[in-house]
Amino acid sequence: MPIADILGLKPGPTLLVTAGLDGDEYPSIEAAYAAAETYNGGNFSGRLIILPIVNVAGFDAGTSKNPIDGKYPKYCIPGSLFGTTPRLMRRIVQDYARHASLWLDLHSAAQGETVIPCLWNNISGVAAIDARGEAFTRVSGVVAAVREQGSTATRTLAKYGCTYVLAESEDEEQHGHYIDRAMQTLGMIPSVSSIRPPRVFTKTRDLETLEDIPGEGEVLLWKKVAQPPHPGARLGEIAYEEITE
C-alpha cells in the first residue's frame, strides 16, 4: 500500500487522507497522488498522511471490493483481527487514524457511475469531534451533506480524537479542493474566503439526485413515495436555487 507521510515545516495537527478504498474509483486516487506532490515540500503546519490506494488488490483487479475476500474496505472500518480486509482497516486505524485530528476518506464514481459533490459527516456524540466535522462541512464546497447518527466506525474514531468524513465527487479537481479545505479547517494552511454551505440531510435516503445544470444553477430532486406509483402519479418536486459567486 503506497504511503506519503509528510511533516510540515511547523508543528500542528495531523490530517489523514485516504483514497482507493473502492479500487475502481480513479479520480480520488489521482487527486491523492497530486496532493502528495503538491505538499511534498512541507509548506504547511502539522503532519499530512496520504494513502492514495488503500485497496491495492481491488485496484489491480479494477473492482470496488477487495477480491481476496469479497469485502468493501469502507464497510470494515474500524477493522478487526479477523479477515484480510478487516485487518487492513484495523492497521490504518491503529497506525494512522488514531493519531489524526481528521480522516478525510475520498470516494468517486466507479466506471459507469455518476456522483455529485457530497459528503457524509456523521454524528459521534463527542462535541469537539462533531464541531470539527461541521466546520469542514461548511467550507467543503459540496452541494449536499448527510449527518446521520454515528456508526460504530464514527464513534470508535471519536474515542481517539479523530473526526471521520467521507467525501464524494467524480471530479479530480474537486477532491483536491476537499484536501485543501480540510487542511484549512485544521489550520494547517491559511483559510480562504467563505464558501456557500451545503444543504444538510439527516438521512442518506433523503439525498436522491443532484445534477449540475450549466448556467442554470442546480436542480435537486427528491423522490418521496410510500407505495409504488401509478401512471400519472406525482413522484416529487424540483427545487431551484440560483447559484451566485
Coordinates of C-alpha atoms in Angstrom, one line a residue:
M1 CA 0.0 0.0 0.0
P2 CA 1.6 3.3 -1.1
I3 CA 2.0 5.9 1.7
A4 CA 3.0 9.5 1.7
D5 CA 3.8 10.7 5.3
I6 CA 4.8 14.4 5.2
L7 CA 5.9 16.6 8.1
G8 CA 5.2 20.3 7.7
L9 CA 7.7 23.0 8.4
K10 CA 5.8 24.0 11.6
P11 CA 4.1 21.8 14.2
G12 CA 0.4 21.3 14.0
P13 CA -2.4 18.8 13.7
T14 CA -2.5 15.6 11.6
L15 CA -4.7 15.1 8.6
L16 CA -5.2 11.6 7.2
V17 CA -6.3 11.4 3.6
T18 CA -7.3 8.0 2.1
A19 CA -8.4 7.1 -1.4
G20 CA -9.0 3.9 -3.3
L21 CA -10.9 2.1 -0.6
D22 CA -13.0 1.2 -3.6
G23 CA -10.4 0.1 -6.0
D24 CA -12.0 1.3 -9.2
E25 CA -12.6 4.9 -8.1
Y26 CA -9.8 6.6 -10.0
P27 CA -10.4 10.4 -9.8
S28 CA -10.0 10.4 -6.0
I29 CA -6.8 8.2 -6.4
E30 CA -5.3 10.7 -8.8
A31 CA -6.2 13.6 -6.5
A32 CA -4.5 11.9 -3.6
Y33 CA -1.3 11.4 -5.6
A34 CA -1.4 15.0 -6.8
A35 CA -1.8 16.3 -3.2
A36 CA 1.2 14.3 -2.1
E37 CA 3.2 16.0 -4.9
T38 CA 1.8 19.5 -4.0
Y39 CA 2.6 19.3 -0.3
N40 CA 5.8 17.2 -0.6
G41 CA 7.9 20.3 0.4
G42 CA 6.1 20.5 3.7
N43 CA 4.8 24.1 3.2
F44 CA 2.2 23.7 5.9
S45 CA 1.8 23.1 9.6
G46 CA 1.4 19.7 11.1
R47 CA 1.5 16.3 9.5
L48 CA -0.1 15.1 6.3
I49 CA -0.6 11.4 5.8
I50 CA -1.9 10.3 2.4
L51 CA -2.8 6.7 1.4
P52 CA -3.7 7.0 -2.2
I53 CA -4.6 3.4 -2.9
V54 CA -5.9 1.5 0.2
N55 CA -7.5 -1.4 -1.7
V56 CA -4.5 -2.3 -3.9
A57 CA -5.9 -5.7 -4.8
G58 CA -9.2 -4.1 -5.9
F59 CA -7.2 -1.5 -7.9
D60 CA -5.2 -4.2 -9.7
A61 CA -8.5 -6.1 -10.4
G62 CA -10.5 -3.0 -11.4
T63 CA -13.1 -3.7 -8.7
S64 CA -14.6 -1.8 -5.7
K65 CA -14.3 -4.8 -3.4
N66 CA -11.2 -6.5 -2.2
P67 CA -11.1 -9.6 -4.5
I68 CA -9.3 -11.6 -1.8
D69 CA -12.3 -11.8 0.5
G70 CA -15.0 -10.0 -1.4
K71 CA -15.4 -7.3 1.2
Y72 CA -15.7 -3.5 0.8
P73 CA -13.0 -1.8 2.9
K74 CA -15.2 1.2 3.6
Y75 CA -17.7 -1.1 5.4
C76 CA -14.9 -2.7 7.5
I77 CA -13.9 0.4 9.5
P78 CA -12.7 0.3 12.3
G79 CA -11.4 -3.2 11.4
S80 CA -10.7 -6.3 13.4
L81 CA -8.1 -9.1 13.7
F82 CA -10.2 -11.5 11.6
G83 CA -10.2 -11.4 7.8
T84 CA -8.0 -9.8 5.2
T85 CA -9.9 -6.5 4.7
P86 CA -10.8 -6.1 8.4
R87 CA -7.1 -6.5 9.3
L88 CA -6.2 -3.9 6.6
M89 CA -8.6 -1.4 8.0
R90 CA -7.6 -2.1 11.6
R91 CA -4.0 -1.3 10.6
I92 CA -5.0 2.0 9.1
V93 CA -7.0 3.0 12.2
Q94 CA -4.2 1.9 14.6
D95 CA -1.2 3.2 12.7
Y96 CA -2.7 6.4 11.3
A97 CA -6.2 7.4 12.1
R98 CA -5.9 7.2 15.9
H99 CA -3.1 9.9 15.6
A100 CA -5.1 12.2 13.3
S101 CA -7.5 15.1 14.0
L102 CA -9.4 14.4 10.8
W103 CA -9.7 11.5 8.5
L104 CA -10.8 12.6 5.0
D105 CA -11.9 9.5 3.1
L106 CA -12.2 10.3 -0.7
H107 CA -14.6 8.4 -2.9
S108 CA -15.6 8.9 -6.5
A109 CA -17.6 7.4 -9.3
A110 CA -16.6 3.9 -10.3
Q111 CA -16.7 3.1 -14.0
G112 CA -20.2 3.7 -15.4
E113 CA -21.3 5.6 -12.3
T114 CA -22.1 9.3 -11.7
V115 CA -21.9 11.0 -8.3
I116 CA -22.4 14.6 -7.1
P117 CA -20.2 16.6 -4.7
C118 CA -21.5 15.5 -1.4
L119 CA -20.2 14.2 1.9
W120 CA -21.1 12.1 5.0
N121 CA -20.2 13.6 8.3
N122 CA -22.0 11.5 10.9
I123 CA -22.6 12.5 14.5
S124 CA -20.3 10.9 17.0
G125 CA -21.8 12.4 20.2
V126 CA -18.4 14.0 21.1
A127 CA -18.8 17.8 20.9
A128 CA -15.3 18.6 19.8
I129 CA -15.2 15.9 17.1
D130 CA -18.6 16.9 15.7
A131 CA -17.7 20.6 15.7
R132 CA -14.6 19.9 13.7
G133 CA -16.7 17.9 11.2
E134 CA -19.3 20.7 10.9
A135 CA -16.5 23.3 10.4
F136 CA -15.2 21.2 7.4
T137 CA -18.7 20.7 6.0
R138 CA -19.3 24.4 5.9
V139 CA -16.3 25.1 3.8
S140 CA -16.0 21.9 1.8
G141 CA -17.7 23.2 -1.3
V142 CA -20.1 20.3 -1.6
V143 CA -23.7 21.0 -2.5
A144 CA -25.2 18.4 -0.1
A145 CA -24.1 16.8 3.1
V146 CA -25.6 14.0 5.3
R147 CA -25.3 14.0 9.1
E148 CA -26.8 10.8 10.5
Q149 CA -26.3 9.3 14.0
G150 CA -22.8 7.9 14.1
S151 CA -21.9 4.4 13.1
T152 CA -19.6 2.2 15.1
A153 CA -16.7 3.5 13.0
T154 CA -17.6 7.1 13.7
R155 CA -17.9 6.5 17.5
T156 CA -14.7 4.4 17.6
L157 CA -12.6 7.0 15.8
A158 CA -14.1 9.8 18.0
K159 CA -12.6 8.0 21.1
Y160 CA -9.2 8.5 19.5
G161 CA -10.0 12.2 18.9
C162 CA -10.4 11.7 15.1
T163 CA -13.2 13.1 13.0
Y164 CA -14.2 10.9 10.1
V165 CA -15.6 12.4 6.9
L166 CA -16.4 10.5 3.7
A167 CA -16.4 12.9 0.7
E168 CA -17.7 12.1 -2.8
S169 CA -17.1 13.6 -6.2
E170 CA -16.4 12.3 -9.7
D171 CA -14.1 15.2 -10.3
E172 CA -10.4 15.0 -9.5
E173 CA -10.1 18.8 -9.0
Q174 CA -13.0 18.7 -6.5
H175 CA -11.1 16.1 -4.5
G176 CA -8.1 18.4 -4.5
H177 CA -10.3 21.1 -3.1
Y178 CA -11.5 18.8 -0.3
I179 CA -8.0 18.2 0.8
D180 CA -7.1 21.9 0.8
R181 CA -10.2 22.8 2.7
A182 CA -9.6 20.0 5.3
M183 CA -6.1 21.5 5.8
Q184 CA -7.6 25.0 6.1
T185 CA -10.2 23.7 8.6
L186 CA -7.4 22.3 10.8
G187 CA -5.3 25.5 10.5
M188 CA -2.5 23.7 8.5
I189 CA -2.6 26.2 5.7
P190 CA -4.2 29.7 5.5
S191 CA -8.0 29.8 5.2
V192 CA -9.8 31.2 2.1
S193 CA -12.9 33.3 1.8
S194 CA -16.2 31.9 2.9
I195 CA -18.0 29.3 0.7
R196 CA -21.7 28.8 0.5
P197 CA -22.6 26.0 2.9
P198 CA -24.3 22.9 1.6
R199 CA -27.8 21.6 2.2
V200 CA -27.7 19.1 5.1
F201 CA -29.8 16.0 5.3
T202 CA -30.3 13.8 8.4
K203 CA -30.8 10.6 6.4
T204 CA -29.0 9.2 3.4
R205 CA -32.3 8.1 1.9
D206 CA -33.3 11.8 1.7
L207 CA -30.4 12.5 -0.6
E208 CA -31.6 11.3 -4.0
T209 CA -30.0 13.1 -7.0
L210 CA -28.3 16.4 -7.5
E211 CA -27.5 17.4 -11.1
D212 CA -25.5 20.4 -12.2
I213 CA -27.3 22.4 -14.9
P214 CA -24.7 24.5 -16.7
G215 CA -25.7 28.2 -16.4
E216 CA -28.9 27.3 -14.6
G217 CA -27.8 26.8 -11.0
E218 CA -28.6 23.4 -9.6
V219 CA -31.7 21.1 -9.6
L220 CA -32.3 18.9 -6.5
L221 CA -34.7 16.0 -7.0
W222 CA -36.4 14.2 -4.1
K223 CA -38.4 11.0 -4.7
K224 CA -40.8 10.6 -1.8
V225 CA -43.4 7.9 -2.5
A226 CA -44.7 5.5 0.1
Q227 CA -46.1 3.0 -2.4
P228 CA -45.2 2.0 -6.0
P229 CA -46.5 4.9 -8.2
H230 CA -49.5 4.5 -10.5
P231 CA -49.4 6.1 -14.1
G232 CA -49.5 9.8 -13.9
A233 CA -48.6 10.0 -10.2
R234 CA -46.6 12.9 -8.8
L235 CA -43.2 11.5 -7.9
G236 CA -41.6 14.5 -6.2
E237 CA -40.7 18.1 -6.8
I238 CA -37.9 20.2 -8.3
A239 CA -36.4 22.9 -6.1
Y240 CA -34.4 25.5 -8.0
E241 CA -31.9 27.7 -6.3
E242 CA -29.7 30.2 -8.2
I243 CA -26.0 29.9 -7.5
T244 CA -24.1 33.2 -7.4
E245 CA -20.4 33.7 -7.0

